[in-house]
Tab-separated table of C-alpha atoms in Angstrom:
chain	number	residue	atom	x	y	z
A	1	MET	CA	41.525	-44.738	7.831
A	2	ARG	CA	38.957	-45.140	10.845
A	3	PHE	CA	39.439	-42.062	12.781
A	4	ALA	CA	39.693	-40.134	8.958
A	5	SER	CA	35.764	-41.594	8.655
A	6	CYS	CA	34.375	-40.086	11.945
A	7	THR	CA	35.986	-36.984	11.156
A	8	ALA	CA	34.373	-36.655	7.412
A	9	GLN	CA	31.073	-37.783	8.621
A	10	ASN	CA	30.989	-35.481	11.738
A	11	ASN	CA	31.897	-33.064	9.454
A	12	ARG	CA	28.552	-33.848	7.103
A	13	ASP	CA	26.626	-33.669	9.928
A	14	SER	CA	27.637	-30.359	11.306
A	15	ASP	CA	27.257	-28.989	7.656
A	16	ASP	CA	23.708	-30.975	7.638
A	17	ALA	CA	22.807	-29.104	11.014
A	18	CYS	CA	24.063	-25.851	9.857
A	19	ALA	CA	21.984	-25.714	6.693
A	20	ALA	CA	19.170	-27.367	9.123
A	21	SER	CA	19.711	-24.238	11.292
A	22	LEU	CA	19.716	-21.440	8.508
A	23	HIS	CA	16.910	-22.805	6.661
A	24	HIS	CA	14.524	-22.661	9.680
A	25	LEU	CA	16.154	-18.975	10.317
A	26	LEU	CA	15.153	-17.888	6.979
A	27	LYS	CA	11.724	-19.637	7.120
A	28	GLY	CA	11.135	-17.589	10.574
A	29	GLN	CA	12.307	-14.527	9.263
A	30	LEU	CA	10.153	-14.988	5.809
A	31	MET	CA	7.084	-15.568	7.953
A	32	ASN	CA	8.041	-12.747	10.478
A	33	ILE	CA	8.163	-10.240	7.644
A	34	LEU	CA	4.446	-11.716	5.790
A	35	LEU	CA	2.958	-11.339	9.134
A	36	ILE	CA	4.143	-7.782	9.401
A	37	VAL	CA	3.248	-6.775	5.751
A	38	ILE	CA	-0.592	-8.602	6.335
A	39	LEU	CA	-0.345	-7.043	10.195
A	40	ALA	CA	-0.164	-3.595	8.258
A	41	MET	CA	-2.009	-4.187	5.267
A	42	LEU	CA	-5.467	-5.860	6.257
A	43	THR	CA	-5.246	-6.160	10.228
A	44	GLU	CA	-4.214	-2.288	11.262
A	45	ASN	CA	-5.366	-1.190	7.928
A	46	PHE	CA	-4.726	2.335	8.584
A	47	VAL	CA	-7.803	3.609	7.109
A	48	LEU	CA	-10.248	1.157	7.892
A	49	MET	CA	-8.951	0.087	10.879
A	50	LYS	CA	-7.334	2.829	12.388
A	51	PHE	CA	-9.101	5.579	10.528
A	52	LEU	CA	-6.070	7.834	9.684
A	53	GLY	CA	-5.411	9.167	6.024
A	54	ILE	CA	-9.229	10.001	6.215
A	55	CYS	CA	-8.982	13.216	4.103
A	56	PRO	CA	-7.424	12.063	0.979
A	57	PHE	CA	-9.191	8.781	0.985
A	58	LEU	CA	-12.586	10.649	0.827
A	59	GLY	CA	-10.968	13.614	-1.353
A	60	VAL	CA	-9.047	11.718	-4.004
A	61	SER	CA	-11.485	8.796	-4.214
A	62	ARG	CA	-13.353	10.250	-6.939
A	63	ARG	CA	-11.732	8.488	-9.728
A	64	VAL	CA	-9.565	5.627	-9.838
A	65	SER	CA	-6.961	6.536	-11.950
A	66	THR	CA	-6.129	9.509	-9.817
A	67	ALA	CA	-6.632	7.282	-6.582
A	68	LEU	CA	-3.966	5.069	-8.312
A	69	GLY	CA	-1.394	8.064	-8.906
A	70	MET	CA	-1.813	9.111	-4.898
A	71	SER	CA	-1.509	5.146	-4.113
A	72	MET	CA	2.084	5.116	-5.157
A	73	ALA	CA	2.712	8.822	-3.877
A	74	VAL	CA	1.715	7.562	-0.156
A	75	LEU	CA	4.400	4.425	-0.918
A	76	PHE	CA	6.841	6.230	-1.836
A	77	VAL	CA	6.746	8.524	0.785
A	78	MET	CA	5.969	6.260	3.435
A	79	LEU	CA	8.769	4.075	2.789
A	80	VAL	CA	11.097	6.866	2.298
A	81	ALA	CA	9.700	8.689	5.414
A	82	SER	CA	9.654	5.266	7.587
A	83	VAL	CA	13.665	4.980	6.545
A	84	ILE	CA	14.834	8.266	7.468
A	85	THR	CA	12.925	8.505	10.746
A	86	TYR	CA	14.219	5.371	11.629
A	87	ALA	CA	17.776	6.894	11.259
A	88	VAL	CA	17.130	10.082	12.914
A	89	GLN	CA	15.413	8.257	15.777
A	90	ARG	CA	18.296	5.958	16.220
A	91	TYR	CA	21.009	7.487	15.316
A	92	LEU	CA	20.447	11.551	16.224
A	93	LEU	CA	17.339	12.061	18.844
A	94	THR	CA	18.059	8.933	21.042
A	95	PRO	CA	21.936	9.363	21.280
A	96	LEU	CA	21.139	12.897	22.118
A	97	ASP	CA	18.139	12.507	24.249
A	98	LEU	CA	16.459	14.590	22.047
A	99	GLN	CA	12.959	11.902	22.241
A	100	TYR	CA	10.699	15.166	23.110
A	101	LEU	CA	11.386	16.439	19.809
A	102	GLN	CA	10.095	13.146	17.801
A	103	THR	CA	7.084	14.483	16.439
A	104	ILE	CA	8.616	17.791	14.736
A	105	ALA	CA	11.830	15.992	13.455
A	106	PHE	CA	9.204	13.444	11.825
A	107	ILE	CA	7.117	15.965	10.640
A	108	LEU	CA	10.018	17.972	8.715
A	109	VAL	CA	11.398	14.728	6.979
A	110	ILE	CA	7.927	14.110	5.830
A	111	ALA	CA	7.559	17.840	4.587
A	112	ALA	CA	10.749	17.299	2.319
A	113	THR	CA	9.845	13.568	1.346
A	114	VAL	CA	6.831	15.115	0.302
A	115	GLN	CA	8.053	18.003	-1.409
A	116	LEU	CA	10.189	15.782	-3.594
A	117	THR	CA	7.292	13.725	-4.383
A	118	GLU	CA	5.381	16.697	-5.318
A	119	MET	CA	8.155	17.926	-7.794
A	120	ALA	CA	8.552	14.783	-9.424
A	121	ILE	CA	4.810	14.082	-10.375
A	122	GLN	CA	4.344	17.660	-11.420
A	123	LYS	CA	7.698	17.315	-13.490
A	124	LEU	CA	6.709	13.582	-14.872
A	125	SER	CA	2.988	13.703	-15.638
A	126	PRO	CA	1.591	16.847	-14.792
A	127	THR	CA	-2.296	15.772	-15.803
A	128	LEU	CA	-2.048	13.637	-12.045
A	129	TYR	CA	-0.415	16.911	-10.752
A	130	GLN	CA	-3.786	18.697	-11.400
A	131	GLY	CA	-6.105	15.642	-10.976
A	132	LEU	CA	-4.601	15.015	-7.494
A	133	GLY	CA	-4.978	18.955	-6.699
A	134	ILE	CA	-4.303	19.947	-3.049
A	135	TYR	CA	-4.364	16.702	-1.656
A	136	LEU	CA	-0.776	16.179	-2.540
A	137	PRO	CA	0.728	18.475	-0.591
A	138	LEU	CA	-1.452	17.522	2.239
A	139	ILE	CA	-0.063	14.075	2.553
A	140	THR	CA	2.570	16.256	4.812
A	141	THR	CA	0.022	16.472	7.607
A	142	ASN	CA	-1.345	12.752	6.642
A	143	CYS	CA	-1.646	11.185	10.016
A	144	ALA	CA	-1.077	8.216	8.549
A	145	VAL	CA	2.320	8.886	7.634
A	146	LEU	CA	3.033	10.080	10.565
A	147	GLY	CA	1.506	7.201	12.680
A	148	LEU	CA	3.744	4.828	10.910
A	149	ALA	CA	6.374	6.675	11.765
A	150	ILE	CA	5.750	6.684	15.062
A	151	LEU	CA	4.663	2.919	15.857
A	152	ASN	CA	7.964	1.586	13.780
A	153	ILE	CA	9.641	3.536	16.712
A	154	GLN	CA	6.899	2.346	19.351
A	155	ARG	CA	6.944	-1.416	18.370
A	156	GLU	CA	10.908	-1.317	18.175
A	157	TYR	CA	11.075	-2.733	14.444
A	158	SER	CA	14.653	-3.342	13.120
A	159	LEU	CA	15.477	-1.282	9.538
A	160	PHE	CA	14.187	-4.294	7.631
A	161	GLU	CA	10.695	-4.877	9.648
A	162	VAL	CA	10.169	-0.858	9.328
A	163	ILE	CA	10.714	-0.740	5.447
A	164	PHE	CA	8.111	-4.158	4.895
A	165	TYR	CA	5.689	-2.494	7.556
A	166	ALA	CA	5.626	0.430	5.572
A	167	ALA	CA	5.182	-1.056	2.316
A	168	GLY	CA	2.025	-3.105	4.342
A	169	ALA	CA	0.938	0.184	5.534
A	170	ALA	CA	0.969	1.800	1.559
A	171	LEU	CA	-0.346	-1.327	0.229
A	172	GLY	CA	-3.522	-0.995	2.661
A	173	PHE	CA	-4.302	2.387	1.820
A	174	GLY	CA	-3.963	1.920	-1.607
A	175	ILE	CA	-6.195	-0.736	-1.227
A	176	ALA	CA	-8.614	0.906	0.456
A	177	LEU	CA	-8.416	3.982	-1.672
A	178	LEU	CA	-8.827	2.132	-5.030
A	179	LEU	CA	-11.928	0.064	-3.429
A	180	LEU	CA	-13.733	3.117	-2.598
A	181	ALA	CA	-12.759	4.766	-6.061
A	182	GLY	CA	-14.071	1.843	-7.957
A	183	LEU	CA	-17.499	2.031	-5.902
A	184	ARG	CA	-17.879	5.472	-6.294
A	185	GLU	CA	-17.474	5.209	-9.987
A	186	LYS	CA	-20.105	1.938	-10.316
A	187	MET	CA	-22.107	4.794	-8.062
A	188	GLU	CA	-22.168	7.665	-10.537
A	189	THR	CA	-24.355	5.730	-12.932
A	190	ALA	CA	-26.784	3.776	-9.905
A	191	SER	CA	-29.942	5.688	-8.762
A	192	VAL	CA	-29.138	6.677	-5.442
A	193	PRO	CA	-31.494	8.185	-3.370
A	194	GLN	CA	-31.225	12.415	-3.681
A	195	ALA	CA	-30.676	12.077	-0.214
A	196	PHE	CA	-27.682	10.652	-0.261
A	197	LYS	CA	-25.829	11.820	-3.142
A	198	GLY	CA	-22.704	13.278	-2.550
A	199	PRO	CA	-20.383	13.094	0.395
A	200	ALA	CA	-23.183	11.112	2.400
A	201	ILE	CA	-23.134	8.165	0.204
A	202	ALA	CA	-19.240	8.069	0.096
A	203	LEU	CA	-19.159	8.006	4.087
A	204	ILE	CA	-21.709	5.169	4.019
A	205	THR	CA	-19.645	2.969	1.396
A	206	ALA	CA	-16.569	3.830	3.610
A	207	GLY	CA	-18.392	2.415	6.737
A	208	ILE	CA	-19.055	-0.553	4.788
A	209	LEU	CA	-16.066	-0.928	3.856
A	210	SER	CA	-14.824	-0.370	7.760
A	211	LEU	CA	-16.890	-3.157	8.713
A	212	ALA	CA	-15.444	-5.593	6.176
A	213	PHE	CA	-12.139	-5.099	7.269
A	214	GLN	CA	-13.373	-5.609	10.622
A	215	GLY	CA	-13.529	-9.506	9.945
A	216	PHE	CA	-9.482	-9.439	9.489
A	217	SER	CA	-9.072	-8.911	12.938
A	218	GLY	CA	-7.171	-11.172	15.125
A	219	LEU	CA	-5.985	-12.943	11.932
A	220	VAL	CA	-2.414	-11.650	13.277
A	221	PRO	CA	-1.951	-10.923	16.363
A	222	VAL	CA	-0.734	-7.272	17.716
A	223	ASN	CA	2.182	-7.163	20.124
């Protein structure tokens, strides 16, 4: 009886230890994912901190509605392109020793993803398609999307981390775009000096936003 009691006690202790270890592991993973999202969204904001994707940032930020549509399109492209480029790098380029084709391969993946996105938006929302204009197909050459794919490989993120880093980067892009679009709509009714109207005040506003985001520097350590 004493032996059976000791065995049962040991089993309970073992189960408790396993549960505590699993809880600690999950907590660590969740914290790591949270830090990756904050890193991509704020600390390393691709537009305001890395200065990537400036073309659509300035070109599609005249209206909040258009900026929102572009943000959703970039979110889809970044997520899909990041996952596919991760698979291409890991299962095609690296095993075949074709790393020198990385940029070309990634651009082809991004171009195909953008083409699918463009076809979907044209079918589902012709008004938004007209509003985005030339800037929608230009996502193909958006250095933010290509930079994201390359950073995923350089930092050796897992597939799970790639997905959340891409989501954080896209959310950061959307935040920056919507902030600038909202400010530009407000400035249309403001008394802006004639010399600063148009692109000039947009660039000044973008610069102030960038300075504001500098405050997030150091929030998450960069490996």
